[in-house]
PDB file of C-alpha atoms and ligand atoms in Angstrom:
ATOM      1  CA  MET A   1      -0.008   0.000   0.000  1.00 96.00           C
ATOM      2  CA  LYS A   2       1.190   3.516  -0.900  1.00 98.00           C
ATOM      3  CA  ILE A   3       0.418   6.390   1.412  1.00 98.00           C
ATOM      4  CA  ASP A   4       1.266  10.067   0.966  1.00 98.00           C
ATOM      5  CA  VAL A   5       0.691  12.655   3.684  1.00 98.00           C
ATOM      6  CA  VAL A   6       0.863  16.388   2.881  1.00 98.00           C
ATOM      7  CA  THR A   7       1.231  18.747   5.884  1.00 98.00           C
ATOM      8  CA  VAL A   8       2.871  21.993   7.007  1.00 98.00           C
ATOM      9  CA  PHE A   9       4.016  20.158  10.164  1.00 98.00           C
ATOM     10  CA  PRO A  10       5.830  17.030   8.884  1.00 98.00           C
ATOM     11  CA  GLU A  11       7.327  16.495  12.348  1.00 98.00           C
ATOM     12  CA  TYR A  12       3.768  15.832  13.625  1.00 98.00           C
ATOM     13  CA  LEU A  13       3.907  12.590  11.625  1.00 97.00           C
ATOM     14  CA  ALA A  14       7.182  11.397  13.188  1.00 96.00           C
ATOM     15  CA  PRO A  15       5.340   8.639  15.132  1.00 96.00           C
ATOM     16  CA  LEU A  16       4.883   6.880  11.786  1.00 96.00           C
ATOM     17  CA  ASP A  17       8.610   6.039  11.960  1.00 94.00           C
ATOM     18  CA  LEU A  18       8.026   4.012  15.119  1.00 93.00           C
ATOM     19  CA  SER A  19       6.795   0.553  16.128  1.00 91.00           C
ATOM     20  CA  LEU A  20       4.862  -1.670  13.778  1.00 92.00           C
ATOM     21  CA  ILE A  21       4.236   0.976  11.143  1.00 93.00           C
ATOM     22  CA  GLY A  22       7.922   1.939  11.149  1.00 93.00           C
ATOM     23  CA  ARG A  23       8.832  -1.764  10.779  1.00 94.00           C
ATOM     24  CA  ALA A  24       6.367  -2.255   7.939  1.00 93.00           C
ATOM     25  CA  ARG A  25       7.914   0.745   6.138  1.00 93.00           C
ATOM     26  CA  GLU A  26      11.425  -0.666   6.603  1.00 94.00           C
ATOM     27  CA  ARG A  27      10.227  -4.036   5.242  1.00 93.00           C
ATOM     28  CA  GLY A  28       8.657  -2.393   2.201  1.00 93.00           C
ATOM     29  CA  MET A  29       5.090  -3.393   3.148  1.00 92.00           C
ATOM     30  CA  LEU A  30       4.093   0.275   3.361  1.00 96.00           C
ATOM     31  CA  ASP A  31       5.370   2.893   0.915  1.00 97.00           C
ATOM     32  CA  LEU A  32       4.589   5.827   3.214  1.00 97.00           C
ATOM     33  CA  ASN A  33       5.914   9.312   2.547  1.00 98.00           C
ATOM     34  CA  VAL A  34       5.351  12.614   4.377  1.00 98.00           C
ATOM     35  CA  HIS A  35       5.595  15.824   2.337  1.00 98.00           C
ATOM     36  CA  ASP A  36       5.983  19.415   3.549  1.00 98.00           C
ATOM     37  CA  LEU A  37       3.397  21.529   1.705  1.00 98.00           C
ATOM     38  CA  ARG A  38       5.818  24.471   1.882  1.00 98.00           C
ATOM     39  CA  ARG A  39       7.864  22.674  -0.808  1.00 98.00           C
ATOM     40  CA  TRP A  40       5.275  24.069  -3.240  1.00 98.00           C
ATOM     41  CA  THR A  41       5.462  27.691  -2.115  1.00 98.00           C
ATOM     42  CA  HIS A  42       7.608  30.253  -3.907  1.00 98.00           C
ATOM     43  CA  ASP A  43       7.587  33.325  -1.725  1.00 97.00           C
ATOM     44  CA  VAL A  44      10.302  34.199   0.740  1.00 97.00           C
ATOM     45  CA  HIS A  45       7.990  33.437   3.673  1.00 97.00           C
ATOM     46  CA  HIS A  46       6.758  30.116   2.205  1.00 98.00           C
ATOM     47  CA  SER A  47       3.235  31.285   2.968  1.00 98.00           C
ATOM     48  CA  VAL A  48       0.426  28.749   2.772  1.00 98.00           C
ATOM     49  CA  ASP A  49      -2.503  30.787   4.091  1.00 98.00           C
ATOM     50  CA  GLY A  50      -4.543  33.851   3.276  1.00 98.00           C
ATOM     51  CA  ALA A  51      -7.308  35.964   4.800  1.00 98.00           C
ATOM     52  CA  PRO A  52     -10.759  34.389   4.478  1.00 98.00           C
ATOM     53  CA  ALA A  53     -12.790  35.694   1.541  1.00 98.00           C
ATOM     54  CA  GLY A  54     -15.825  37.525   2.891  1.00 98.00           C
ATOM     55  CA  GLY A  55     -13.981  38.323   6.130  1.00 98.00           C
ATOM     56  CA  GLY A  56     -14.152  36.477   9.440  1.00 98.00           C
ATOM     57  CA  ALA A  57     -11.714  35.174  11.995  1.00 98.00           C
ATOM     58  CA  GLY A  58      -8.578  33.167  11.280  1.00 98.00           C
ATOM     59  CA  MET A  59      -6.879  32.267   8.027  1.00 98.00           C
ATOM     60  CA  VAL A  60      -7.564  29.790   5.212  1.00 98.00           C
ATOM     61  CA  MET A  61      -5.034  27.552   3.423  1.00 98.00           C
ATOM     62  CA  LYS A  62      -4.604  28.946  -0.066  1.00 98.00           C
ATOM     63  CA  PRO A  63      -5.118  26.696  -3.118  1.00 98.00           C
ATOM     64  CA  GLN A  64      -1.929  27.281  -5.146  1.00 98.00           C
ATOM     65  CA  PRO A  65       0.491  25.117  -3.094  1.00 98.00           C
ATOM     66  CA  TRP A  66      -2.006  22.253  -3.031  1.00 98.00           C
ATOM     67  CA  GLY A  67      -2.479  22.375  -6.811  1.00 98.00           C
ATOM     68  CA  GLU A  68       1.260  22.235  -7.466  1.00 98.00           C
ATOM     69  CA  CYS A  69       1.616  19.474  -4.873  1.00 98.00           C
ATOM     70  CA  PHE A  70      -0.990  17.357  -6.674  1.00 98.00           C
ATOM     71  CA  ASP A  71       0.710  18.056 -10.019  1.00 98.00           C
ATOM     72  CA  GLU A  72       3.993  16.663  -8.704  1.00 98.00           C
ATOM     73  CA  LEU A  73       2.743  13.777  -6.508  1.00 98.00           C
ATOM     74  CA  ILE A  74       0.030  12.621  -8.957  1.00 98.00           C
ATOM     75  CA  PRO A  75       1.790  12.971 -12.340  1.00 98.00           C
ATOM     76  CA  GLY A  76       0.132  10.184 -14.307  1.00 97.00           C
ATOM     77  CA  GLU A  77      -3.089   8.288 -14.851  1.00 98.00           C
ATOM     78  CA  ALA A  78      -2.943   6.456 -11.495  1.00 98.00           C
ATOM     79  CA  LYS A  79      -4.877   8.402  -8.861  1.00 98.00           C
ATOM     80  CA  PRO A  80      -4.964   8.066  -5.069  1.00 98.00           C
ATOM     81  CA  HIS A  81      -8.036   8.177  -2.874  1.00 98.00           C
ATOM     82  CA  LEU A  82      -7.642  11.621  -1.326  1.00 98.00           C
ATOM     83  CA  LEU A  83      -8.708  11.909   2.329  1.00 98.00           C
ATOM     84  CA  VAL A  84      -9.220  15.355   3.753  1.00 98.00           C
ATOM     85  CA  THR A  85      -9.762  15.391   7.526  1.00 97.00           C
ATOM     86  CA  SER A  86     -12.240  17.892   8.846  1.00 96.00           C
ATOM     87  CA  PRO A  87     -14.625  18.386  11.800  1.00 96.00           C
ATOM     88  CA  ALA A  88     -17.371  18.322   9.156  1.00 95.00           C
ATOM     89  CA  GLY A  89     -16.232  15.093   7.549  1.00 97.00           C
ATOM     90  CA  ARG A  90     -17.886  11.674   7.426  1.00 98.00           C
ATOM     91  CA  PRO A  91     -17.391   9.856  10.759  1.00 98.00           C
ATOM     92  CA  PHE A  92     -14.421   7.500  10.522  1.00 98.00           C
ATOM     93  CA  THR A  93     -15.341   3.932  11.549  1.00 96.00           C
ATOM     94  CA  GLN A  94     -13.712   0.512  11.669  1.00 94.00           C
ATOM     95  CA  ALA A  95     -15.738  -0.405   8.567  1.00 95.00           C
ATOM     96  CA  MET A  96     -14.195   2.559   6.750  1.00 98.00           C
ATOM     97  CA  ALA A  97     -10.761   1.456   7.978  1.00 98.00           C
ATOM     98  CA  HIS A  98     -11.329  -1.964   6.382  1.00 97.00           C
ATOM     99  CA  ASP A  99     -12.450  -0.372   3.092  1.00 98.00           C
ATOM    100  CA  LEU A 100      -9.410   1.948   2.995  1.00 98.00           C
ATOM    101  CA  ALA A 101      -7.015  -0.890   3.848  1.00 98.00           C
ATOM    102  CA  ALA A 102      -8.030  -2.550   0.567  1.00 97.00           C
ATOM    103  CA  GLU A 103      -7.036   0.458  -1.559  1.00 98.00           C
ATOM    104  CA  PRO A 104      -3.670   0.635  -3.335  1.00 98.00           C
ATOM    105  CA  TRP A 105      -2.936   4.356  -2.796  1.00 98.00           C
ATOM    106  CA  LEU A 106      -4.166   6.802  -0.157  1.00 98.00           C
ATOM    107  CA  MET A 107      -3.246  10.479   0.035  1.00 99.00           C
ATOM    108  CA  PHE A 108      -3.978  12.528   3.157  1.00 98.00           C
ATOM    109  CA  ALA A 109      -4.299  16.322   3.061  1.00 98.00           C
ATOM    110  CA  CYS A 110      -3.691  17.805   6.510  1.00 98.00           C
ATOM    111  CA  GLY A 111      -5.413  21.159   6.860  1.00 98.00           C
ATOM    112  CA  ARG A 112      -4.558  23.838   9.378  1.00 98.00           C
ATOM    113  CA  TYR A 113      -5.931  27.293  10.303  1.00 98.00           C
ATOM    114  CA  GLU A 114      -9.692  27.353   9.522  1.00 98.00           C
ATOM    115  CA  GLY A 115      -9.298  24.736   6.813  1.00 98.00           C
ATOM    116  CA  ILE A 116      -8.326  24.421   3.153  1.00 98.00           C
ATOM    117  CA  ASP A 117      -9.804  26.612   0.355  1.00 98.00           C
ATOM    118  CA  GLN A 118     -12.863  24.626  -0.802  1.00 98.00           C
ATOM    119  CA  ARG A 119     -11.707  24.838  -4.417  1.00 98.00           C
ATOM    120  CA  VAL A 120      -8.854  22.438  -3.597  1.00 98.00           C
ATOM    121  CA  VAL A 121     -11.382  19.748  -2.638  1.00 98.00           C
ATOM    122  CA  ASP A 122     -13.630  20.551  -5.595  1.00 98.00           C
ATOM    123  CA  TYR A 123     -10.690  20.545  -8.064  1.00 98.00           C
ATOM    124  CA  ALA A 124      -9.382  17.234  -6.682  1.00 98.00           C
ATOM    125  CA  ALA A 125     -12.831  15.634  -6.818  1.00 98.00           C
ATOM    126  CA  GLU A 126     -12.851  16.243 -10.606  1.00 98.00           C
ATOM    127  CA  ARG A 127      -9.729  14.040 -10.873  1.00 98.00           C
ATOM    128  CA  MET A 128      -9.865  11.437  -8.091  1.00 98.00           C
ATOM    129  CA  GLU A 129     -12.023  10.024  -5.278  1.00 98.00           C
ATOM    130  CA  VAL A 130     -12.118  12.502  -2.393  1.00 98.00           C
ATOM    131  CA  THR A 131     -13.534  11.803   1.081  1.00 98.00           C
ATOM    132  CA  GLU A 132     -13.790  14.324   3.880  1.00 98.00           C
ATOM    133  CA  VAL A 133     -13.491  12.430   7.146  1.00 98.00           C
ATOM    134  CA  SER A 134     -13.826  13.224  10.841  1.00 98.00           C
ATOM    135  CA  ILE A 135     -12.407  11.211  13.738  1.00 98.00           C
ATOM    136  CA  GLY A 136     -14.917  12.584  16.236  1.00 98.00           C
ATOM    137  CA  ASP A 137     -17.235  15.371  17.269  1.00 97.00           C
ATOM    138  CA  TYR A 138     -14.600  17.713  18.593  1.00 98.00           C
ATOM    139  CA  VAL A 139     -12.380  20.299  16.918  1.00 97.00           C
ATOM    140  CA  LEU A 140      -8.595  19.855  16.683  1.00 98.00           C
ATOM    141  CA  PHE A 141      -6.046  22.491  15.642  1.00 98.00           C
ATOM    142  CA  GLY A 142      -5.439  20.707  12.366  1.00 98.00           C
ATOM    143  CA  GLY A 143      -5.640  17.463  10.483  1.00 98.00           C
ATOM    144  CA  GLU A 144      -2.365  15.789  11.540  1.00 98.00           C
ATOM    145  CA  VAL A 145      -3.647  14.054  14.711  1.00 98.00           C
ATOM    146  CA  ALA A 146      -6.696  12.798  12.819  1.00 98.00           C
ATOM    147  CA  VAL A 147      -4.475  11.481  10.000  1.00 98.00           C
ATOM    148  CA  LEU A 148      -2.234   9.642  12.513  1.00 98.00           C
ATOM    149  CA  ALA A 149      -5.290   7.938  13.969  1.00 98.00           C
ATOM    150  CA  ILE A 150      -6.671   6.981  10.572  1.00 98.00           C
ATOM    151  CA  ILE A 151      -3.308   5.709   9.272  1.00 98.00           C
ATOM    152  CA  GLU A 152      -2.865   3.563  12.392  1.00 97.00           C
ATOM    153  CA  ALA A 153      -6.389   2.112  12.134  1.00 97.00           C
ATOM    154  CA  VAL A 154      -5.960   1.399   8.406  1.00 98.00           C
ATOM    155  CA  THR A 155      -2.388   0.095   8.269  1.00 97.00           C
ATOM    156  CA  ARG A 156      -2.893  -2.395  11.119  1.00 95.00           C
ATOM    157  CA  LEU A 157      -5.408  -4.106   8.801  1.00 96.00           C
ATOM    158  CA  VAL A 158      -2.897  -4.385   5.928  1.00 94.00           C
ATOM    159  CA  PRO A 159      -1.774  -8.051   5.683  1.00 90.00           C
ATOM    160  CA  GLY A 160       1.622  -8.565   7.276  1.00 86.00           C
ATOM    161  CA  VAL A 161       1.794  -5.238   9.139  1.00 88.00           C
ATOM    162  CA  LEU A 162       0.445  -6.499  12.444  1.00 83.00           C
ATOM    163  CA  GLY A 163       2.420  -9.729  12.298  1.00 77.00           C
ATOM    164  CA  ASN A 164       0.023 -11.786  14.425  1.00 66.00           C
ATOM    165  CA  ALA A 165      -3.222 -11.728  12.450  1.00 57.00           C
ATOM    166  CA  ALA A 166      -4.917 -13.630  15.223  1.00 52.00           C
ATOM    167  CA  SER A 167      -5.151 -10.462  17.292  1.00 65.00           C
ATOM    168  CA  LEU A 168      -7.345  -8.978  14.570  1.00 69.00           C
ATOM    169  CA  ASP A 169      -9.965 -11.665  15.024  1.00 57.00           C
ATOM    170  CA  ASP A 170     -11.712 -10.394  18.126  1.00 49.00           C
ATOM    171  CA  GLU A 171     -10.643  -6.774  18.454  1.00 60.00           C
ATOM    172  CA  SER A 172     -13.062  -4.094  19.581  1.00 61.00           C
ATOM    173  CA  HIS A 173     -15.464  -2.760  16.939  1.00 62.00           C
ATOM    174  CA  ASN A 174     -14.774  -5.750  14.763  1.00 55.00           C
ATOM    175  CA  ALA A 175     -17.281  -8.333  15.983  1.00 64.00           C
ATOM    176  CA  GLY A 176     -19.670  -5.444  16.773  1.00 81.00           C
ATOM    177  CA  VAL A 177     -19.003  -5.588  20.522  1.00 90.00           C
ATOM    178  CA  LEU A 178     -16.210  -4.288  22.718  1.00 95.00           C
ATOM    179  CA  GLU A 179     -13.413  -6.537  23.953  1.00 96.00           C
ATOM    180  CA  ALA A 180     -13.553  -8.431  27.227  1.00 97.00           C
ATOM    181  CA  PRO A 181     -11.304  -7.083  30.025  1.00 98.00           C
ATOM    182  CA  ALA A 182      -7.688  -8.338  29.800  1.00 98.00           C
ATOM    183  CA  TYR A 183      -5.405  -9.534  32.602  1.00 98.00           C
ATOM    184  CA  THR A 184      -1.848 -10.796  33.053  1.00 98.00           C
ATOM    185  CA  ARG A 185       0.390 -11.942  35.941  1.00 97.00           C
ATOM    186  CA  PRO A 186       0.589 -11.619  38.945  1.00 98.00           C
ATOM    187  CA  ALA A 187      -2.548 -13.576  39.902  1.00 97.00           C
ATOM    188  CA  GLU A 188      -3.179 -11.121  42.774  1.00 98.00           C
ATOM    189  CA  TRP A 189      -2.208  -7.448  42.676  1.00 98.00           C
ATOM    190  CA  ARG A 190      -2.960  -4.925  45.443  1.00 98.00           C
ATOM    191  CA  GLY A 191      -5.941  -6.945  46.605  1.00 98.00           C
ATOM    192  CA  HIS A 192      -7.307  -7.505  43.075  1.00 98.00           C
ATOM    193  CA  GLU A 193      -7.345 -11.016  41.661  1.00 98.00           C
ATOM    194  CA  ILE A 194      -7.498 -12.301  38.100  1.00 98.00           C
ATOM    195  CA  PRO A 195     -10.971 -13.814  37.590  1.00 98.00           C
ATOM    196  CA  PRO A 196     -10.419 -17.533  38.459  1.00 98.00           C
ATOM    197  CA  VAL A 197     -12.041 -18.746  35.228  1.00 98.00           C
ATOM    198  CA  LEU A 198      -9.070 -17.279  33.297  1.00 98.00           C
ATOM    199  CA  LEU A 199      -6.707 -19.514  35.301  1.00 98.00           C
ATOM    200  CA  SER A 200      -8.928 -22.607  34.984  1.00 98.00           C
ATOM    201  CA  GLY A 201      -7.349 -23.920  31.787  1.00 98.00           C
ATOM    202  CA  ASP A 202     -10.876 -24.610  30.485  1.00 98.00           C
ATOM    203  CA  HIS A 203     -10.777 -22.811  27.104  1.00 98.00           C
ATOM    204  CA  GLY A 204     -14.507 -23.309  26.526  1.00 98.00           C
ATOM    205  CA  LYS A 205     -15.328 -21.645  29.836  1.00 98.00           C
ATOM    206  CA  VAL A 206     -12.820 -18.893  29.169  1.00 98.00           C
ATOM    207  CA  ASP A 207     -14.344 -18.181  25.730  1.00 98.00           C
ATOM    208  CA  ARG A 208     -17.863 -18.085  27.175  1.00 98.00           C
ATOM    209  CA  TRP A 209     -16.763 -15.835  30.041  1.00 98.00           C
ATOM    210  CA  ARG A 210     -15.053 -13.455  27.620  1.00 98.00           C
ATOM    211  CA  ARG A 211     -18.133 -13.322  25.392  1.00 97.00           C
ATOM    212  CA  GLU A 212     -20.357 -12.554  28.399  1.00 97.00           C
ATOM    213  CA  GLN A 213     -17.978  -9.835  29.656  1.00 98.00           C
ATOM    214  CA  ALA A 214     -17.737  -8.314  26.190  1.00 97.00           C
ATOM    215  CA  LEU A 215     -21.524  -8.107  25.935  1.00 96.00           C
ATOM    216  CA  LEU A 216     -21.880  -6.687  29.452  1.00 97.00           C
ATOM    217  CA  ARG A 217     -19.144  -4.147  28.778  1.00 97.00           C
ATOM    218  CA  THR A 218     -20.795  -3.149  25.508  1.00 96.00           C
ATOM    219  CA  ALA A 219     -24.208  -2.842  27.130  1.00 96.00           C
ATOM    220  CA  ARG A 220     -22.738  -0.520  29.751  1.00 96.00           C
ATOM    221  CA  ALA A 221     -20.413   1.626  27.580  1.00 95.00           C
ATOM    222  CA  ARG A 222     -21.900   1.430  24.078  1.00 95.00           C
ATOM    223  CA  PRO A 223     -25.556   0.317  24.094  1.00 95.00           C
ATOM    224  CA  ASP A 224     -25.786   1.829  20.586  1.00 93.00           C
ATOM    225  CA  LEU A 225     -23.458  -0.911  19.300  1.00 92.00           C
ATOM    226  CA  LEU A 226     -25.709  -3.617  20.796  1.00 86.00           C
ATOM    227  CA  ALA A 227     -28.707  -2.067  19.072  1.00 82.00           C
ATOM    228  CA  ARG A 228     -26.901  -2.558  15.740  1.00 80.00           C
ATOM    229  CA  LEU A 229     -25.801  -6.144  16.488  1.00 78.00           C
ATOM    230  CA  ASP A 230     -27.159  -8.802  14.180  1.00 74.00           C
ATOM    231  CA  PRO A 231     -29.400 -10.968  16.441  1.00 72.00           C
ATOM    232  CA  GLY A 232     -28.166 -13.979  14.466  1.00 71.00           C
ATOM    233  CA  SER A 233     -24.657 -13.397  15.829  1.00 68.00           C
ATOM    234  CA  LEU A 234     -25.928 -13.900  19.404  1.00 67.00           C
ATOM    235  CA  ASP A 235     -26.234 -17.424  20.698  1.00 64.00           C
ATOM    236  CA  LYS A 236     -28.972 -18.500  23.174  1.00 64.00           C
ATOM    237  CA  ARG A 237     -26.788 -17.788  26.207  1.00 58.00           C
ATOM    238  CA  ASP A 238     -26.024 -14.280  24.942  1.00 61.00           C
ATOM    239  CA  ARG A 239     -29.714 -13.462  24.740  1.00 58.00           C
ATOM    240  CA  LEU A 240     -30.130 -14.423  28.400  1.00 56.00           C
ATOM    241  CA  LEU A 241     -27.565 -11.813  29.494  1.00 54.00           C
TER     242      LEU A 241
HETATM  243  N1  LIG B   1     -12.407  15.216  13.840  1.00 71.40           N
HETATM  244  C1  LIG B   1     -11.731  16.426  13.665  1.00 71.40           C
HETATM  245  C2  LIG B   1     -10.997  16.811  12.535  1.00 71.40           C
HETATM  246  C3  LIG B   1     -10.520  18.077  12.823  1.00 71.40           C
HETATM  247  C4  LIG B   1      -9.758  18.968  11.955  1.00 71.40           C
HETATM  248  C5  LIG B   1      -9.194  18.495  10.770  1.00 71.40           C
HETATM  249  C6  LIG B   1      -8.517  19.364   9.910  1.00 71.40           C
HETATM  250  C7  LIG B   1      -8.435  20.705  10.246  1.00 71.40           C
HETATM  251  C8  LIG B   1      -7.882  21.840   9.600  1.00 71.40           C
HETATM  252  C9  LIG B   1      -8.082  22.932  10.408  1.00 71.40           C
HETATM  253  N2  LIG B   1      -8.730  22.511  11.528  1.00 71.40           N
HETATM  254  C10 LIG B   1      -9.114  23.388  12.615  1.00 71.40           C
HETATM  255  C11 LIG B   1     -10.514  23.899  12.397  1.00 71.40           C
HETATM  256  C12 LIG B   1     -11.012  24.796  13.282  1.00 71.40           C
HETATM  257  C13 LIG B   1     -12.290  25.298  13.100  1.00 71.40           C
HETATM  258  C14 LIG B   1     -13.044  24.862  12.049  1.00 71.40           C
HETATM  259  C15 LIG B   1     -12.500  23.953  11.231  1.00 71.40           C
HETATM  260  N3  LIG B   1     -11.229  23.475  11.376  1.00 71.40           N
HETATM  261  C16 LIG B   1      -8.966  21.157  11.454  1.00 71.40           C
HETATM  262  C17 LIG B   1      -9.640  20.315  12.324  1.00 71.40           C
HETATM  263  N4  LIG B   1     -10.984  18.426  14.037  1.00 71.40           N
HETATM  264  N5  LIG B   1     -11.697  17.388  14.541  1.00 71.40           N
END
């Protein structure tokens, strides 16, 4: 998978050099590149913003650097799926992460200030698929943090990146319910014990206990997820919970 990130704060994306994503890049599983938008400015101040047309507070990212950036990064017929993060974007979900993980080329435009001149999005949408996406109902200073979250959620689904695919099987928001609580040694810690069933060695009991805990946890924290759950995915015991 090829990923390009365009930002005026490339150092914000330094975490992508670390851990499993960094390893996948070193191994050639991810062709991920971060680009400084100021590379496509020509004035002495490398300016990327301008006063909002029609007045108002703050500044807006001007279109010219973005256009020249697209010209250089997207030279031929092949086009990326362009993702523009925004508080007004489509809510990012695990289902969207799965869809994006299947795409060959993603490009992320990180806005700052009050956002990017709308003509950049409109111009791009004439040439490639463009999706405005939000990671939650709160307003950040810019798109970089949202892009980090999206890239992590997407790339961990790319075959080979995670290493142990088994841990994808029952992760939160995958089977439609949250994960069961997790424990490790010691068996007793500051007066708190590991639930005995987890030390029983009875895998059937452990699986049933985890399923029950996952459903209880979901009912408490995210009843909306339960409402969406396919009744067919619940066995008789689940329905009794
Ligand atoms: N889920 C999200 C995404 C963002 C986000 C993404 C990109 C940009 C570019 C600028 N800002 C700040 C800003 C402030 C005021 C109105 C609009 N945008 C961003 C915020 N916030 N929360």
